[in-house]
Structures are given as C-alpha cells and as structure tokens.
Coordinates of N, CA and C in Angstrom, one line a residue:
Chain B
G8 N -286.1 44.6 95.8 CA -284.8 44.0 96.0 C -284.8 42.6 96.3
E9 N -283.6 42.0 96.5 CA -283.5 40.5 96.6 C -283.8 40.1 98.1
N10 N -284.4 39.0 98.3 CA -284.7 38.5 99.7 C -284.2 37.1 99.7
V11 N -283.3 36.8 100.6 CA -282.7 35.5 100.8 C -283.2 34.8 102.0
E12 N -283.7 33.6 102.0 CA -284.0 32.8 103.2 C -283.2 31.6 103.4
Q13 N -282.8 31.3 104.5 CA -281.8 30.3 104.8 C -282.4 29.3 105.8
H14 N -282.2 28.0 105.7 CA -282.7 26.9 106.6 C -281.8 25.7 106.6
P15 N -281.6 25.2 107.7 CA -282.2 25.5 109.1 C -281.3 26.7 109.8
S16 N -281.8 27.1 110.9 CA -281.0 28.1 111.6 C -280.0 27.4 112.4
T17 N -280.2 26.2 112.9 CA -279.2 25.4 113.6 C -279.2 24.1 113.1
L18 N -278.0 23.4 113.0 CA -277.8 22.1 112.5 C -276.7 21.4 113.3
S19 N -277.2 20.3 114.0 CA -276.2 19.5 114.7 C -276.0 18.2 113.9
V20 N -274.8 17.8 113.8 CA -274.5 16.6 113.0 C -273.3 15.9 113.8
Q21 N -273.4 14.4 113.6 CA -272.2 13.6 114.2 C -271.1 13.7 113.2
E22 N -269.9 13.7 113.8 CA -268.7 13.8 113.0 C -268.7 12.6 112.0
G23 N -268.4 13.0 110.7 CA -268.5 11.9 109.6 C -269.7 12.1 108.9
D24 N -270.8 12.6 109.4 CA -272.1 12.5 108.7 C -272.0 13.9 107.7
S25 N -273.0 13.8 106.9 CA -273.2 15.0 106.0 C -274.1 16.1 106.6
A26 N -273.8 17.4 106.1 CA -274.6 18.5 106.4 C -275.1 19.2 105.2
V27 N -276.4 19.6 105.3 CA -277.0 20.3 104.1 C -277.6 21.6 104.5
I28 N -277.4 22.7 103.9 CA -278.0 23.9 104.3 C -278.6 24.4 102.9
K29 N -279.9 24.9 103.0 CA -280.6 25.3 101.8 C -280.9 26.8 101.9
C30 N -280.9 27.4 100.8 CA -281.3 28.8 100.7 C -282.2 29.1 99.5
T31 N -283.2 29.9 99.7 CA -284.0 30.4 98.5 C -283.8 31.8 98.2
Y32 N -284.1 32.2 97.0 CA -283.9 33.6 96.7 C -285.1 34.1 95.9
S33 N -285.4 35.4 95.8 CA -286.6 35.9 95.2 C -286.3 36.5 93.8
D34 N -285.3 37.1 93.6 CA -285.0 37.8 92.3 C -284.4 36.8 91.3
S35 N -285.3 36.6 90.3 CA -284.8 35.6 89.1 C -283.6 36.2 88.5
A36 N -283.3 37.5 88.6 CA -282.1 38.0 87.8 C -280.9 37.8 88.6
S37 N -280.9 37.3 89.7 CA -279.7 37.1 90.6 C -278.8 35.9 89.8
N38 N -277.6 36.3 89.8 CA -276.6 35.3 89.1 C -275.4 34.9 89.8
Y39 N -275.2 35.3 91.1 CA -274.1 35.0 91.8 C -274.3 34.6 93.2
F40 N -273.9 33.4 93.7 CA -274.3 32.9 94.9 C -273.1 32.3 95.7
P41 N -272.6 33.2 96.6 CA -271.4 32.8 97.5 C -271.9 32.2 98.8
W42 N -271.0 31.3 99.4 CA -271.2 30.9 100.7 C -270.0 31.4 101.5
Y43 N -270.3 31.9 102.8 CA -269.3 32.3 103.7 C -269.4 31.6 105.0
K44 N -268.3 31.2 105.6 CA -268.2 30.6 106.9 C -267.6 31.5 107.9
Q45 N -268.2 31.7 109.0 CA -267.8 32.5 110.1 C -267.6 31.7 111.4
E46 N -266.3 31.8 111.7 CA -265.8 31.1 113.0 C -266.0 32.0 114.2
L47 N -266.0 31.5 115.4 CA -266.2 32.3 116.6 C -265.1 33.3 116.6
G48 N -265.4 34.6 116.7 CA -264.4 35.7 116.9 C -263.7 36.2 115.7
K49 N -264.2 35.6 114.6 CA -263.7 36.1 113.2 C -264.8 36.6 112.4
G50 N -264.3 37.2 111.2 CA -265.3 37.7 110.1 C -265.6 36.5 109.2
P51 N -266.6 36.7 108.5 CA -267.0 35.6 107.5 C -265.9 35.4 106.5
Q52 N -265.7 34.3 105.9 CA -264.8 34.0 104.9 C -265.3 33.1 103.9
L53 N -265.2 33.6 102.5 CA -265.7 32.9 101.4 C -265.2 31.4 101.3
I54 N -266.0 30.4 101.2 CA -265.6 29.0 101.1 C -265.9 28.5 99.7
I55 N -266.9 29.0 99.1 CA -267.3 28.4 97.7 C -268.3 29.4 97.1
D56 N -268.4 29.5 95.9 CA -269.3 30.2 95.2 C -269.8 29.6 93.9
I57 N -270.9 30.0 93.3 CA -271.5 29.4 92.2 C -272.2 30.6 91.2
R58 N -272.1 30.4 90.0 CA -272.7 31.4 89.2 C -273.8 30.7 88.4
S59 N -274.7 31.5 87.9 CA -276.0 31.0 87.4 C -275.8 30.1 86.1
N60 N -274.7 30.1 85.5 CA -274.4 29.3 84.3 C -273.9 27.9 84.7
V61 N -273.8 27.6 86.0 CA -273.4 26.3 86.5 C -274.3 25.7 87.4
G62 N -274.6 24.4 87.4 CA -275.6 23.8 88.2 C -275.0 23.3 89.5
E63 N -273.7 22.9 89.4 CA -273.1 22.3 90.6 C -271.6 22.6 90.5
K64 N -270.9 22.8 91.8 CA -269.6 23.1 92.0 C -269.1 22.3 93.2
K65 N -267.9 21.7 93.1 CA -267.4 21.0 94.2 C -266.0 21.3 94.5
D66 N -265.7 21.4 95.8 CA -264.3 21.7 96.3 C -264.1 20.8 97.4
Q67 N -263.3 19.6 97.2 CA -263.0 18.7 98.3 C -264.3 18.3 98.9
R68 N -264.5 18.6 100.2 CA -265.7 18.0 100.9 C -266.9 19.0 100.9
I69 N -266.8 20.0 100.1 CA -267.9 21.0 100.0 C -268.4 21.0 98.6
A70 N -269.6 21.2 98.4 CA -270.3 21.3 97.2 C -271.4 22.2 97.2
V71 N -271.8 22.9 96.2 CA -272.9 23.7 96.1 C -273.7 23.3 94.8
T72 N -275.0 23.3 95.0 CA -275.9 23.1 93.8 C -276.8 24.3 93.7
L73 N -277.3 24.5 92.5 CA -278.1 25.7 92.1 C -279.2 25.2 91.2
N74 N -280.5 25.5 91.6 CA -281.6 25.2 90.8 C -282.3 26.5 90.5
K75 N -282.0 27.0 89.3 CA -282.5 28.4 88.9 C -283.9 28.5 88.7
T76 N -284.6 27.3 88.3 CA -285.9 27.4 88.1 C -286.7 27.5 89.3
A77 N -286.2 26.7 90.3 CA -286.8 26.8 91.7 C -286.3 27.9 92.6
K78 N -285.3 28.6 92.0 CA -284.6 29.6 92.8 C -284.2 29.2 94.2
H79 N -283.5 28.1 94.3 CA -282.8 27.7 95.4 C -281.4 27.2 95.3
F80 N -280.6 27.2 96.2 CA -279.3 26.7 96.1 C -279.0 26.1 97.5
S81 N -278.1 25.1 97.5 CA -277.8 24.3 98.8 C -276.2 24.3 98.8
L82 N -275.8 24.1 100.0 CA -274.4 23.8 100.5 C -274.4 22.4 101.1
H83 N -273.6 21.6 100.5 CA -273.3 20.2 101.1 C -272.0 20.1 101.6
I84 N -271.8 19.6 102.9 CA -270.6 19.3 103.5 C -270.6 17.8 103.8
T85 N -269.6 17.0 103.2 CA -269.5 15.6 103.4 C -268.4 15.4 104.5
E86 N -268.5 14.2 105.1 CA -267.5 13.7 106.1 C -267.1 14.9 107.1
T87 N -268.1 15.3 107.7 CA -267.9 16.6 108.6 C -267.0 16.3 109.7
Q88 N -266.2 17.3 110.0 CA -265.1 17.3 111.1 C -265.5 18.4 112.1
P89 N -264.9 18.3 113.3 CA -265.1 19.3 114.3 C -264.9 20.7 113.9
E90 N -263.9 20.9 112.9 CA -263.5 22.2 112.6 C -264.4 22.7 111.5
D91 N -265.5 22.0 111.1 CA -266.5 22.5 110.4 C -267.5 23.3 111.1
S92 N -267.4 23.1 112.4 CA -268.4 23.9 113.4 C -268.2 25.4 113.1
A93 N -269.3 26.1 112.8 CA -269.2 27.5 112.5 C -270.6 27.9 112.1
V94 N -270.8 29.2 111.7 CA -271.9 29.8 111.2 C -271.7 29.9 109.6
Y95 N -272.7 29.5 109.0 CA -272.6 29.6 107.4 C -273.7 30.4 107.0
F96 N -273.3 31.4 105.9 CA -274.1 32.3 105.4 C -274.2 32.0 103.9
C97 N -275.4 32.1 103.4 CA -275.5 32.0 101.9 C -275.8 33.5 101.5
A98 N -275.6 33.7 100.2 CA -275.8 35.2 99.7 C -276.2 35.1 98.3
A99 N -276.8 36.2 97.7 CA -277.1 36.2 96.3 C -277.0 37.7 95.9
S100 N -276.7 37.9 94.7 CA -276.7 39.2 94.2 C -277.7 39.6 93.3
S101 N -278.4 40.6 93.4 CA -279.6 41.1 92.7 C -279.2 42.0 91.6
Q102 N -279.5 41.6 90.4 CA -279.1 42.5 89.3 C -280.2 43.7 89.1
T103 N -281.1 43.7 89.9 CA -282.1 44.8 89.8 C -281.6 46.0 90.6
D104 N -280.6 45.8 91.4 CA -279.9 46.9 92.1 C -278.8 47.5 91.2
S105 N -278.7 48.8 91.0 CA -277.7 49.2 90.0 C -276.3 48.9 90.4
W106 N -276.1 48.8 91.6 CA -274.8 48.4 92.1 C -274.6 46.9 92.3
G107 N -275.8 46.2 92.5 CA -275.6 44.8 92.5 C -275.1 44.3 93.9
K108 N -275.5 44.8 94.9 CA -275.0 44.3 96.2 C -275.5 42.9 96.7
L109 N -274.7 42.3 97.5 CA -275.0 40.9 98.0 C -276.0 41.2 99.1
Q110 N -277.0 40.2 99.1 CA -278.1 39.9 100.1 C -277.7 38.7 100.8
F111 N -277.6 38.7 102.1 CA -277.2 37.6 102.9 C -278.5 36.9 103.5
G112 N -278.3 35.5 103.7 CA -279.3 34.9 104.6 C -279.0 35.1 106.0
A113 N -279.8 34.6 106.8 CA -279.7 34.8 108.4 C -278.7 34.0 109.1
G114 N -278.2 32.9 108.3 CA -277.0 32.1 108.8 C -277.6 30.8 109.4
T115 N -276.7 29.7 109.4 CA -277.0 28.5 109.9 C -275.8 28.1 111.0
Q116 N -276.1 27.9 112.2 CA -275.2 27.5 113.2 C -275.0 26.0 112.9
V117 N -273.8 25.6 112.6 CA -273.4 24.1 112.4 C -272.6 23.7 113.5
V118 N -273.0 22.6 114.3 CA -272.2 22.0 115.3 C -272.0 20.5 115.1
V119 N -270.7 20.3 114.9 CA -270.3 18.9 114.6 C -269.7 18.2 115.9
T120 N -270.4 17.2 116.3 CA -270.1 16.6 117.7 C -269.2 15.3 117.4
P121 N -268.2 15.2 118.1 CA -267.3 14.0 117.8 C -267.9 12.7 118.2
Chain L
E1 N -248.5 43.2 108.7 CA -249.9 42.7 109.0 C -250.6 42.5 107.7
T2 N -251.3 41.4 107.6 CA -252.1 41.1 106.4 C -253.6 41.2 106.5
G3 N -254.3 41.2 105.4 CA -255.7 41.0 105.5 C -256.4 42.3 106.0
V4 N -257.6 42.2 106.7 CA -258.3 43.3 107.1 C -258.3 43.3 108.5
T5 N -258.0 44.5 109.2 CA -257.9 44.6 110.6 C -258.9 45.7 111.1
Q6 N -259.4 45.5 112.3 CA -260.4 46.4 112.8 C -260.1 46.8 114.2
T7 N -260.1 48.0 114.6 CA -259.9 48.4 116.0 C -261.0 49.4 116.4
P8 N -261.4 49.4 117.7 CA -261.1 48.4 118.7 C -261.9 47.0 118.3
R9 N -261.6 46.0 119.2 CA -262.4 44.7 118.9 C -263.6 44.8 119.7
H10 N -263.6 45.5 120.9 CA -264.7 45.6 121.7 C -264.9 47.1 122.1
L11 N -266.1 47.6 122.2 CA -266.3 49.0 122.5 C -267.7 49.0 123.3
V12 N -267.6 49.7 124.5 CA -268.9 49.9 125.3 C -269.0 51.4 125.3
M13 N -270.2 52.0 125.0 CA -270.4 53.4 124.9 C -271.8 53.9 125.4
G14 N -271.8 55.0 126.0 CA -273.1 55.5 126.5 C -273.7 56.1 125.3
M15 N -275.0 56.4 125.4 CA -275.8 57.0 124.3 C -275.3 58.5 124.0
T16 N -274.7 59.2 124.8 CA -274.2 60.5 124.6 C -272.8 60.5 124.1
N17 N -272.1 59.3 124.0 CA -270.7 59.5 123.7 C -270.5 59.6 122.2
K18 N -269.3 60.0 121.8 CA -268.9 59.9 120.4 C -267.6 59.0 120.3
K19 N -267.7 58.2 119.4 CA -266.6 57.2 119.2 C -266.5 56.8 117.8
S20 N -265.3 56.3 117.4 CA -265.0 55.9 116.1 C -264.4 54.5 115.9
L21 N -264.9 53.9 114.9 CA -264.4 52.5 114.5 C -263.4 52.6 113.4
K22 N -262.4 51.8 113.5 CA -261.3 52.1 112.4 C -261.2 50.7 111.6
C23 N -261.0 50.7 110.4 CA -260.7 49.6 109.6 C -259.6 49.9 108.6
E24 N -258.7 48.8 108.5 CA -257.6 49.0 107.6 C -257.4 47.7 106.8
Q25 N -257.3 47.8 105.5 CA -257.0 46.7 104.7 C -255.6 46.8 104.0
H26 N -254.9 45.6 104.0 CA -253.6 45.5 103.4 C -253.5 44.7 102.2
L27 N -254.6 44.7 101.4 CA -254.7 43.9 100.3 C -254.7 44.6 98.9
G28 N -254.5 46.0 99.0 CA -254.5 46.7 97.8 C -255.8 46.8 97.1
H29 N -256.9 46.6 97.8 CA -258.3 46.7 97.3 C -258.7 48.1 97.0
N30 N -259.6 48.3 96.2 CA -260.3 49.5 95.9 C -261.6 49.8 96.5
A31 N -262.3 48.7 97.0 CA -263.7 48.9 97.6 C -263.5 48.5 99.0
M32 N -264.4 49.2 99.9 CA -264.4 48.9 101.3 C -265.9 49.0 101.7
Y33 N -266.3 48.3 102.7 CA -267.6 48.1 103.1 C -267.8 48.2 104.6
W34 N -268.9 48.7 105.1 CA -269.4 48.5 106.5 C -270.6 47.6 106.5
Y35 N -270.6 46.6 107.4 CA -271.8 45.8 107.6 C -272.2 45.8 109.0
K36 N -273.4 45.7 109.4 CA -273.9 45.4 110.7 C -274.4 44.0 110.9
Q37 N -273.9 43.2 112.0 CA -274.4 41.9 112.2 C -275.0 41.8 113.6
S38 N -276.3 41.6 113.5 CA -277.1 41.4 114.8 C -277.4 39.9 114.8
A39 N -277.7 39.5 116.0 CA -278.0 38.1 116.3 C -279.2 37.6 115.5
K40 N -279.0 36.5 114.8 CA -280.2 35.8 114.2 C -280.7 36.7 113.0
K41 N -280.0 37.6 112.6 CA -280.5 38.4 111.4 C -279.3 38.4 110.3
P42 N -279.7 38.6 109.0 CA -278.8 38.6 107.9 C -277.7 39.7 108.1
L43 N -276.5 39.7 107.6 CA -275.6 40.9 107.6 C -276.3 42.0 106.8
E44 N -276.3 43.1 107.4 CA -276.9 44.3 106.8 C -275.8 45.2 106.2
L45 N -275.9 45.5 104.9 CA -274.8 46.4 104.4 C -275.2 47.8 104.7
M46 N -274.2 48.5 105.2 CA -274.5 49.9 105.7 C -273.9 50.8 104.6
F47 N -272.6 50.8 104.3 CA -272.0 51.7 103.4 C -271.0 51.0 102.5
V48 N -270.8 51.5 101.3 CA -269.9 51.0 100.3 C -269.0 52.2 99.8
Y49 N -267.7 52.0 99.8 CA -266.8 53.0 99.1 C -266.1 52.4 98.0
S50 N -265.9 53.1 97.0 CA -265.2 52.6 95.9 C -264.1 53.7 95.6
L51 N -262.9 53.5 95.7 CA -261.8 54.4 95.4 C -262.1 55.8 96.1
E52 N -262.4 55.5 97.4 CA -262.7 56.6 98.4 C -263.9 57.3 98.2
E53 N -264.7 57.0 97.2 CA -266.0 57.6 96.9 C -267.1 56.7 97.4
R54 N -268.1 57.2 98.2 CA -269.3 56.5 98.6 C -270.1 56.1 97.6
V55 N -270.5 54.9 97.4 CA -271.4 54.5 96.2 C -272.6 53.8 96.8
E56 N -272.7 53.7 98.1 CA -273.8 53.1 98.7 C -274.1 53.6 100.1
N57 N -275.3 54.2 100.4 CA -275.6 54.5 101.7 C -277.0 53.8 101.9
N58 N -277.0 52.7 102.6 CA -278.2 51.9 102.7 C -279.2 52.2 103.7
S59 N -279.7 53.5 103.6 CA -280.7 54.1 104.5 C -280.3 53.8 105.9
V60 N -279.0 54.3 106.2 CA -278.5 54.2 107.6 C -278.7 55.6 108.2
P61 N -279.1 55.5 109.5 CA -279.4 56.7 110.3 C -278.1 57.6 110.4
S62 N -278.3 58.9 110.4 CA -277.2 59.9 110.5 C -276.4 59.8 111.6
R63 N -276.8 59.1 112.6 CA -275.9 58.9 113.9 C -274.6 58.1 113.5
F64 N -274.6 57.4 112.3 CA -273.5 56.6 111.8 C -273.0 57.5 110.7
S65 N -271.7 57.9 110.7 CA -271.1 58.7 109.7 C -269.7 58.0 109.2
P66 N -269.7 57.5 107.9 CA -268.5 56.9 107.5 C -267.5 57.9 107.0
E67 N -266.2 57.5 106.9 CA -265.2 58.3 106.3 C -264.1 57.4 105.7
C68 N -263.7 57.7 104.5 CA -262.8 56.9 103.8 C -261.7 57.9 103.2
P69 N -260.6 58.2 104.1 CA -259.6 59.1 103.7 C -258.7 58.6 102.4
N70 N -258.6 57.2 102.4 CA -257.8 56.7 101.3 C -258.3 55.2 101.1
S71 N -257.9 54.6 100.2 CA -258.5 53.2 99.7 C -258.1 52.1 100.8
S72 N -257.1 52.4 101.7 CA -256.7 51.4 102.8 C -257.4 51.6 104.0
H73 N -258.0 52.8 104.2 CA -258.6 53.1 105.6 C -260.1 53.4 105.5
L74 N -260.8 53.0 106.4 CA -262.3 53.2 106.5 C -262.6 53.4 108.0
F75 N -263.4 54.6 108.2 CA -263.8 54.8 109.6 C -265.4 54.8 109.7
L76 N -265.9 54.6 110.8 CA -267.3 54.7 111.0 C -267.4 55.6 112.4
H77 N -267.8 56.8 112.2 CA -267.9 57.6 113.4 C -269.4 57.5 114.0
L78 N -269.4 57.3 115.3 CA -270.7 57.1 116.0 C -271.0 58.2 117.0
H79 N -272.2 58.6 117.0 CA -272.6 59.5 118.0 C -274.1 59.5 118.3
T80 N -274.4 59.7 119.6 CA -275.9 59.6 120.2 C -276.5 58.3 119.7
L81 N -275.9 57.1 119.9 CA -276.4 55.9 119.5 C -277.5 55.5 120.4
Q82 N -278.3 54.5 119.9 CA -279.3 53.9 120.8 C -278.9 52.4 121.1
P83 N -279.6 51.9 122.1 CA -279.3 50.5 122.6 C -279.5 49.5 121.4
E84 N -280.5 49.7 120.6 CA -280.6 48.8 119.4 C -279.5 48.8 118.4
D85 N -278.6 49.7 118.5 CA -277.3 49.8 117.7 C -276.3 48.9 118.2
S86 N -276.4 48.3 119.3 CA -275.5 47.3 119.7 C -275.4 46.0 118.8
A87 N -274.3 45.7 118.3 CA -274.2 44.7 117.4 C -272.6 44.4 117.0
L88 N -272.3 43.6 116.2 CA -271.0 43.3 115.6 C -270.9 44.2 114.3
Y89 N -269.9 45.0 114.2 CA -269.8 45.8 113.0 C -268.5 45.3 112.2
L90 N -268.9 44.9 111.0 CA -267.9 44.2 110.3 C -267.4 45.2 109.1
C91 N -266.1 45.2 108.9 CA -265.5 45.8 107.8 C -265.2 44.8 106.7
A92 N -265.3 45.1 105.5 CA -264.8 44.2 104.4 C -264.1 45.0 103.2
S93 N -263.4 44.4 102.5 CA -262.8 45.0 101.2 C -262.9 43.9 100.1
S94 N -262.8 44.5 98.9 CA -262.7 43.6 97.8 C -262.0 44.4 96.6
P95 N -261.5 43.7 95.6 CA -260.7 44.4 94.6 C -261.4 45.6 94.0
V96 N -262.6 45.3 93.6 CA -263.5 46.4 93.0 C -264.7 46.3 93.7
A97 N -265.5 47.4 93.5 CA -267.0 47.4 94.1 C -267.8 46.6 93.2
G98 N -268.2 45.4 93.5 CA -268.9 44.5 92.6 C -269.2 43.2 93.4
T99 N -270.2 42.6 93.1 CA -270.6 41.4 94.0 C -269.9 40.2 93.6
E100 N -269.3 40.1 92.5 CA -268.7 38.9 92.1 C -267.2 38.7 92.5
D101 N -266.8 39.7 93.2 CA -265.4 39.7 93.8 C -265.6 39.1 95.2
E102 N -264.7 38.4 95.7 CA -264.7 37.8 97.2 C -264.5 39.1 98.0
Q103 N -265.4 39.2 99.1 CA -265.2 40.2 100.1 C -264.3 39.6 101.2
Y104 N -263.4 40.3 101.6 CA -262.6 39.9 102.7 C -262.9 40.7 103.9
F105 N -263.4 39.9 104.9 CA -263.9 40.6 106.2 C -262.8 40.7 107.3
G106 N -262.9 41.7 108.1 CA -262.2 41.8 109.2 C -262.9 41.1 110.4
P107 N -262.3 41.1 111.6 CA -262.8 40.3 112.6 C -264.0 41.0 113.4
G108 N -264.2 42.3 113.1 CA -265.4 43.0 113.6 C -265.1 43.7 114.9
T109 N -265.9 44.6 115.2 CA -266.0 45.4 116.4 C -267.2 45.2 117.2
R110 N -267.2 44.5 118.4 CA -268.4 44.2 119.1 C -268.7 45.5 119.9
L111 N -269.8 46.1 119.4 CA -270.3 47.4 120.1 C -271.4 47.2 121.0
T112 N -271.3 47.7 122.2 CA -272.5 47.7 123.1 C -272.8 49.1 123.6
V113 N -274.0 49.5 123.3 CA -274.6 50.8 123.7 C -275.3 50.7 125.0
T114 N -274.9 51.5 125.9 CA -275.6 51.3 127.3 C -276.4 52.6 127.5

C-alpha cells in the first residue's frame, strides 16, 4: 500500500514570510494529491489538490508542486498570516488499492507569529 | 444545519461501557467515512460506506461496530474499549466513494477511555 511521509512536523514562521511543507510517497501509481488544513477544534478542510498530469497549481497565496519522478510534492504558502496557523496534512491515493483510499501524512503544525 | 455534524463532541467512557458516536451529513453525499486521529500520527481510515453499504473495513477491531442506516447518518458503536482507543474520531462524507472527490469532515468526537 501507499506510504506518505511529511516534513517538518512543526514549522514556525514570521508573519509575511513563506512556509513550505514537503511530502514523499511510495506508490508510483498514485495520481491524486490533496492538502487539508485543520484548525483547532475543527475537522480537516481541503485547501488545494493536484493531479499527476499537472506539475504545479496555484490558488492565491497557496501553491502545490509535484515531482512524479522523485515522488514528492510540496505545499507553499506565501505572505503568511496569523490565520494560516493550523495543522496541514498531505495525502495521496494509491491505485494499487481496489478502492483507492487516501493515505495521509502525519501532519505539520504551522505557527505564524505576528 | 449544513455540512457534517458529529455528536457528542466529547466523550469519556470506562472500558466496560457501551456508547455510540453519531454523524450526520446535510450535503446529499453518497459516501461516508470514519477516521481515527491520534496525536502525531496520520489519519487512519477505519470504515467506508457507499450508499449504505460498507466497502472498506480497514482491519479495525470488533470492539468498533459501524452502522449506516441511510446515506445521511453514520454511527460508530463502541464497547469494551481500551485506553489506547482514546483519540479524535472524525466522520467525513463525499459525493461518491472515491479518492478524487473532496472529503468533507465533521469537527470530530474527542474520546477518552479510562
């Protein structure tokens, strides 16, 4: 099955700086890579996703890049704001599972300090 | 009420108790999921239901028993739990059971087993 590793586990940034979270996956057949944001006391919420036929996707201050050869993908947050403080999870879907379930990373706690 | 709701939000139970977690989605989705979230670990998929039929049972101990009476409601019945079962239990739904549909998460039930 799929195995997803996520780094770093915690990330502190100054407001206005950029934050980068990196994930690697093991199954070369995976083709869908979402990112979820979880705020305190809430469930995870999808913020951006990318499919394997695309190398980069951007939505305002958030961007995701995918390197299929190296089997890693990254989340980039620019001009960070205090409301970006949350736990971020990457995930990948493995096509070797008949159902194709999502495998999540362990999460990155992002703290944006004013 | 909109989105995915879960009750109760917090639950403390002894190892000999029987309790149930409830999830309700108001999104018209056909797939519902139970996840277990433990500190510093990836989200663990427990069960998946598609149109009220269980399509995934991810090697979950029998002390956890899911029930899906209709596509809007999902229950997780708990009995004779262990302290290591203490975690945040998240319910999610999606339009269909498949990894490329966004999953909408509820806020979770924080379970403590004493």
